[in-house]
Amino acid sequence: MPKYWHEDIETMSREDMKKLQNERLVKQVHHVYEHVPYYRDLMDKKGIKPDDIQSVDDLHKLPFLSKADLRDAYPFGLLAVPLSECVRIQSTSGTTGKRVVAFYTQADIELWEDCCARAIIAAGGDKDDVCQVAYGYGLFTGGAGLHGGSHKVGCLTLPMSSGNTERQIQFMCDLGSTILCCTPSYAAYIGETLHDMGLTPDDIKLKAGIFGAEPWTEEMRRTIEKSLGIKAYDIFGLTEISGPGVSFECEEQSGMHINEDLFLPEIIDPETGEVLPEGTVGELVFTALTKEAFPLLRYRTRDLCVLSRKKCSCGRTLIKMAKPMGRSDDMLIIRGVNVFPSQIETVLIEQGYTPNYLIEVDRKNNTDTLDISVELTPEQFSDKIKDVQNMEKSLAAAIKTMLGINPKVHLVSPKTITRSEGKAVRVIDRRKLHE
C-alpha cells in the first residue's frame, strides 16, 4: 500500500519547499497582475508592482481578496485566462447574495484531483479500494473533487452523490465499499439508517471515511466511527481555491496537512489584517500558487484556526492546520459572548445526545435569546414530562458551563429534526431576519 501520492512533495524539506513556493509566487503575481484588471487595480492602489514580490516573505505586501470581491467581480472579473481555455466551472453551495463561480483549466483540474488523491492515500486508500462518493455532484465541489481523486488512485469509484440513503447502504453491502466520502452530518445519518435497517458495521466493509464541507467535532467523529465501524478522516477545502483537498488528515490525526506546494497559507488578525506568528489563533488566508484560470491571491477564508510545523509521525513535512474552530463572519455573538455551534455540539455528544440539533437565536425586548432543540434517541425518549424537564435542565446547565450564558433547551422526539443530505443547517439567526 503506497504511503504517499507525491512522496517527493509531501516529504520535501522546508528549505526546498520555500524555494518552490518563492518561484511559484513570483510567477503567479506576474500572471495575475498582467491578466486580472480587478486585482491589478487593487495592487496599484497599494502602490505595489509585481517586482516588489521577490519571495513569500513579501506576501504581506499584497492586498487581500474577500468573498465580497468575488461577488463584485462576478462572473468573469477575476478570470486570468481566455474563457476558451477553461474546461469547467464549480460554484459555492451558499445561498446568500451572488453565487461564487470558480473557473478551471484542465491543468487546474489535474492538480485539484491530485490533492484529493493525496487525501485518499493518507486515509489508507489504494487501487484495491472501493470508494463511495456520497458528496453532492453538480456545481458543488465535493463530488467532483473526490471522484477525480478516487480515479487517480485507481479505486473502483461509486458516484452515488447524496440522498437515497437506503440505496447507499445497499450498494455498500453489495459492492463492498471500503471508503466513504461525504459530509459528516450525512455520514452520521447513514450510520443511523444502517442501524434502523437492522444492520451493524459487521455487515459492511467500510474501513475509512473522508468527511468535510462543514464543521464537525471530535465527539461527532467518535460517534460516526462507532456507528459505521471506520476511522474517520477530516478534509478541508473551498471552492474559491479549488475544492476539497486543500488540506487533509493523515493517520496521526493531529491536524490537516496543507498542500502548501499549491496553496500558501497565512494566519492573520481578522480585525487588523496583521500577519500572526505560527501557533496563534487567527483567520486563515490562502494564496493559490499554481491556479491558471482563477488564481486568488491572499484570499480571506474567514475560518479561524492555528498553523503548526510540529513534526508528524506520518513523515509528511507539509504544514498542518488545526480543525477550524469557527468562522470570523459566522460566529454568533449572543449577549456579548462569542458562541460557535461546535461548542454546543461538543456538550451534546459528551452528555450522550445525538448530533441532530437546531440552534435558534432571536432578540426579544432588546435581549438575545438562545433556543436549542435537541433530538432524543429512542432509548432516551420518555412520555413522562417531569423526566424530560429534568433532562432539559441538566443539559442547559452543561451548555451554560461551556458558553457562560443560559440557553433554553428543548428535547424533541426522535427523527423530528430535518435531516440533511448535504451541508447541515444548524443555526437560524432570526435577529438578521428582523433587521
PDB file of N, CA, C and O in Angstrom, residues 114-140:
ATOM      1  N   ASP A 114      -5.208  15.619  -7.961  1.00  0.00           N
ATOM      2  CA  ASP A 114      -4.019  15.117  -7.270  1.00  0.00           C
ATOM      3  C   ASP A 114      -4.115  15.376  -5.763  1.00  0.00           C
ATOM      4  O   ASP A 114      -3.727  14.525  -4.956  1.00  0.00           O
ATOM      5  N   CYS A 115      -4.606  16.553  -5.396  1.00  0.00           N
ATOM      6  CA  CYS A 115      -4.774  16.877  -3.971  1.00  0.00           C
ATOM      7  C   CYS A 115      -5.723  15.892  -3.295  1.00  0.00           C
ATOM      8  O   CYS A 115      -5.465  15.435  -2.169  1.00  0.00           O
ATOM      9  N   CYS A 116      -6.822  15.570  -3.965  1.00  0.00           N
ATOM     10  CA  CYS A 116      -7.780  14.617  -3.395  1.00  0.00           C
ATOM     11  C   CYS A 116      -7.199  13.206  -3.367  1.00  0.00           C
ATOM     12  O   CYS A 116      -7.495  12.422  -2.455  1.00  0.00           O
ATOM     13  N   ALA A 117      -6.366  12.881  -4.342  1.00  0.00           N
ATOM     14  CA  ALA A 117      -5.676  11.585  -4.321  1.00  0.00           C
ATOM     15  C   ALA A 117      -4.738  11.506  -3.116  1.00  0.00           C
ATOM     16  O   ALA A 117      -4.649  10.468  -2.455  1.00  0.00           O
ATOM     17  N   ARG A 118      -4.047  12.585  -2.807  1.00  0.00           N
ATOM     18  CA  ARG A 118      -3.195  12.616  -1.618  1.00  0.00           C
ATOM     19  C   ARG A 118      -4.012  12.307  -0.364  1.00  0.00           C
ATOM     20  O   ARG A 118      -3.561  11.582   0.531  1.00  0.00           O
ATOM     21  N   ALA A 119      -5.209  12.887  -0.296  1.00  0.00           N
ATOM     22  CA  ALA A 119      -6.071  12.676   0.877  1.00  0.00           C
ATOM     23  C   ALA A 119      -6.523  11.222   0.982  1.00  0.00           C
ATOM     24  O   ALA A 119      -6.577  10.647   2.081  1.00  0.00           O
ATOM     25  N   ILE A 120      -6.864  10.613  -0.151  1.00  0.00           N
ATOM     26  CA  ILE A 120      -7.324   9.219  -0.147  1.00  0.00           C
ATOM     27  C   ILE A 120      -6.191   8.278   0.279  1.00  0.00           C
ATOM     28  O   ILE A 120      -6.391   7.359   1.079  1.00  0.00           O
ATOM     29  N   ILE A 121      -4.991   8.520  -0.244  1.00  0.00           N
ATOM     30  CA  ILE A 121      -3.827   7.712   0.151  1.00  0.00           C
ATOM     31  C   ILE A 121      -3.554   7.873   1.642  1.00  0.00           C
ATOM     32  O   ILE A 121      -3.270   6.905   2.361  1.00  0.00           O
ATOM     33  N   ALA A 122      -3.659   9.121   2.141  1.00  0.00           N
ATOM     34  CA  ALA A 122      -3.398   9.390   3.563  1.00  0.00           C
ATOM     35  C   ALA A 122      -4.405   8.693   4.465  1.00  0.00           C
ATOM     36  O   ALA A 122      -4.103   8.385   5.623  1.00  0.00           O
ATOM     37  N   ALA A 123      -5.601   8.424   3.930  1.00  0.00           N
ATOM     38  CA  ALA A 123      -6.632   7.715   4.692  1.00  0.00           C
ATOM     39  C   ALA A 123      -6.515   6.201   4.533  1.00  0.00           C
ATOM     40  O   ALA A 123      -7.397   5.453   4.977  1.00  0.00           O
ATOM     41  N   GLY A 124      -5.431   5.751   3.889  1.00  0.00           N
ATOM     42  CA  GLY A 124      -5.204   4.317   3.749  1.00  0.00           C
ATOM     43  C   GLY A 124      -5.740   3.719   2.477  1.00  0.00           C
ATOM     44  O   GLY A 124      -5.828   2.489   2.350  1.00  0.00           O
ATOM     45  N   GLY A 125      -6.099   4.552   1.511  1.00  0.00           N
ATOM     46  CA  GLY A 125      -6.669   4.041   0.266  1.00  0.00           C
ATOM     47  C   GLY A 125      -5.618   3.647  -0.755  1.00  0.00           C
ATOM     48  O   GLY A 125      -4.493   4.135  -0.735  1.00  0.00           O
ATOM     49  N   ASP A 126      -5.995   2.740  -1.659  1.00  0.00           N
ATOM     50  CA  ASP A 126      -5.156   2.392  -2.805  1.00  0.00           C
ATOM     51  C   ASP A 126      -6.049   1.858  -3.916  1.00  0.00           C
ATOM     52  O   ASP A 126      -7.280   1.906  -3.811  1.00  0.00           O
ATOM     53  N   LYS A 127      -5.443   1.332  -4.975  1.00  0.00           N
ATOM     54  CA  LYS A 127      -6.220   0.919  -6.152  1.00  0.00           C
ATOM     55  C   LYS A 127      -7.138  -0.274  -5.887  1.00  0.00           C
ATOM     56  O   LYS A 127      -8.011  -0.578  -6.706  1.00  0.00           O
ATOM     57  N   ASP A 128      -6.961  -0.955  -4.769  1.00  0.00           N
ATOM     58  CA  ASP A 128      -7.830  -2.088  -4.462  1.00  0.00           C
ATOM     59  C   ASP A 128      -9.086  -1.681  -3.701  1.00  0.00           C
ATOM     60  O   ASP A 128      -9.929  -2.530  -3.401  1.00  0.00           O
ATOM     61  N   ASP A 129      -9.206  -0.393  -3.385  1.00  0.00           N
ATOM     62  CA  ASP A 129     -10.362   0.068  -2.608  1.00  0.00           C
ATOM     63  C   ASP A 129     -11.559   0.382  -3.480  1.00  0.00           C
ATOM     64  O   ASP A 129     -11.435   0.642  -4.685  1.00  0.00           O
ATOM     65  N   VAL A 130     -12.727   0.346  -2.834  1.00  0.00           N
ATOM     66  CA  VAL A 130     -13.991   0.763  -3.460  1.00  0.00           C
ATOM     67  C   VAL A 130     -14.411   2.048  -2.761  1.00  0.00           C
ATOM     68  O   VAL A 130     -14.720   2.047  -1.567  1.00  0.00           O
ATOM     69  N   CYS A 131     -14.379   3.152  -3.507  1.00  0.00           N
ATOM     70  CA  CYS A 131     -14.607   4.478  -2.937  1.00  0.00           C
ATOM     71  C   CYS A 131     -16.020   4.955  -3.276  1.00  0.00           C
ATOM     72  O   CYS A 131     -16.342   5.186  -4.443  1.00  0.00           O
ATOM     73  N   GLN A 132     -16.849   5.088  -2.260  1.00  0.00           N
ATOM     74  CA  GLN A 132     -18.241   5.511  -2.438  1.00  0.00           C
ATOM     75  C   GLN A 132     -18.321   7.015  -2.188  1.00  0.00           C
ATOM     76  O   GLN A 132     -18.159   7.488  -1.062  1.00  0.00           O
ATOM     77  N   VAL A 133     -18.555   7.773  -3.265  1.00  0.00           N
ATOM     78  CA  VAL A 133     -18.589   9.236  -3.166  1.00  0.00           C
ATOM     79  C   VAL A 133     -20.042   9.683  -3.001  1.00  0.00           C
ATOM     80  O   VAL A 133     -20.825   9.659  -3.958  1.00  0.00           O
ATOM     81  N   ALA A 134     -20.383  10.074  -1.772  1.00  0.00           N
ATOM     82  CA  ALA A 134     -21.751  10.488  -1.461  1.00  0.00           C
ATOM     83  C   ALA A 134     -21.820  11.984  -1.150  1.00  0.00           C
ATOM     84  O   ALA A 134     -22.764  12.455  -0.519  1.00  0.00           O
ATOM     85  N   TYR A 135     -20.788  12.725  -1.567  1.00  0.00           N
ATOM     86  CA  TYR A 135     -20.921  14.185  -1.621  1.00  0.00           C
ATOM     87  C   TYR A 135     -21.829  14.518  -2.803  1.00  0.00           C
ATOM     88  O   TYR A 135     -21.940  13.744  -3.756  1.00  0.00           O
ATOM     89  N   GLY A 136     -22.436  15.705  -2.759  1.00  0.00           N
ATOM     90  CA  GLY A 136     -23.235  16.136  -3.889  1.00  0.00           C
ATOM     91  C   GLY A 136     -22.380  16.348  -5.129  1.00  0.00           C
ATOM     92  O   GLY A 136     -21.244  16.799  -5.044  1.00  0.00           O
ATOM     93  N   TYR A 137     -22.932  15.989  -6.278  1.00  0.00           N
ATOM     94  CA  TYR A 137     -22.277  16.267  -7.550  1.00  0.00           C
ATOM     95  C   TYR A 137     -22.879  17.552  -8.117  1.00  0.00           C
ATOM     96  O   TYR A 137     -23.665  18.212  -7.455  1.00  0.00           O
ATOM     97  N   GLY A 138     -22.501  17.918  -9.331  1.00  0.00           N
ATOM     98  CA  GLY A 138     -23.024  19.151  -9.900  1.00  0.00           C
ATOM     99  C   GLY A 138     -22.090  20.306  -9.614  1.00  0.00           C
ATOM    100  O   GLY A 138     -20.862  20.171  -9.664  1.00  0.00           O
ATOM    101  N   LEU A 139     -22.636  21.483  -9.284  1.00  0.00           N
ATOM    102  CA  LEU A 139     -21.815  22.670  -9.061  1.00  0.00           C
ATOM    103  C   LEU A 139     -20.971  22.565  -7.796  1.00  0.00           C
ATOM    104  O   LEU A 139     -19.898  23.152  -7.698  1.00  0.00           O
ATOM    105  N   PHE A 140     -21.460  21.833  -6.805  1.00  0.00           N
ATOM    106  CA  PHE A 140     -20.741  21.646  -5.542  1.00  0.00           C
ATOM    107  C   PHE A 140     -19.439  20.897  -5.810  1.00  0.00           C
ATOM    108  O   PHE A 140     -19.418  19.913  -6.556  1.00  0.00           O
TER     109      PHE A 140
END
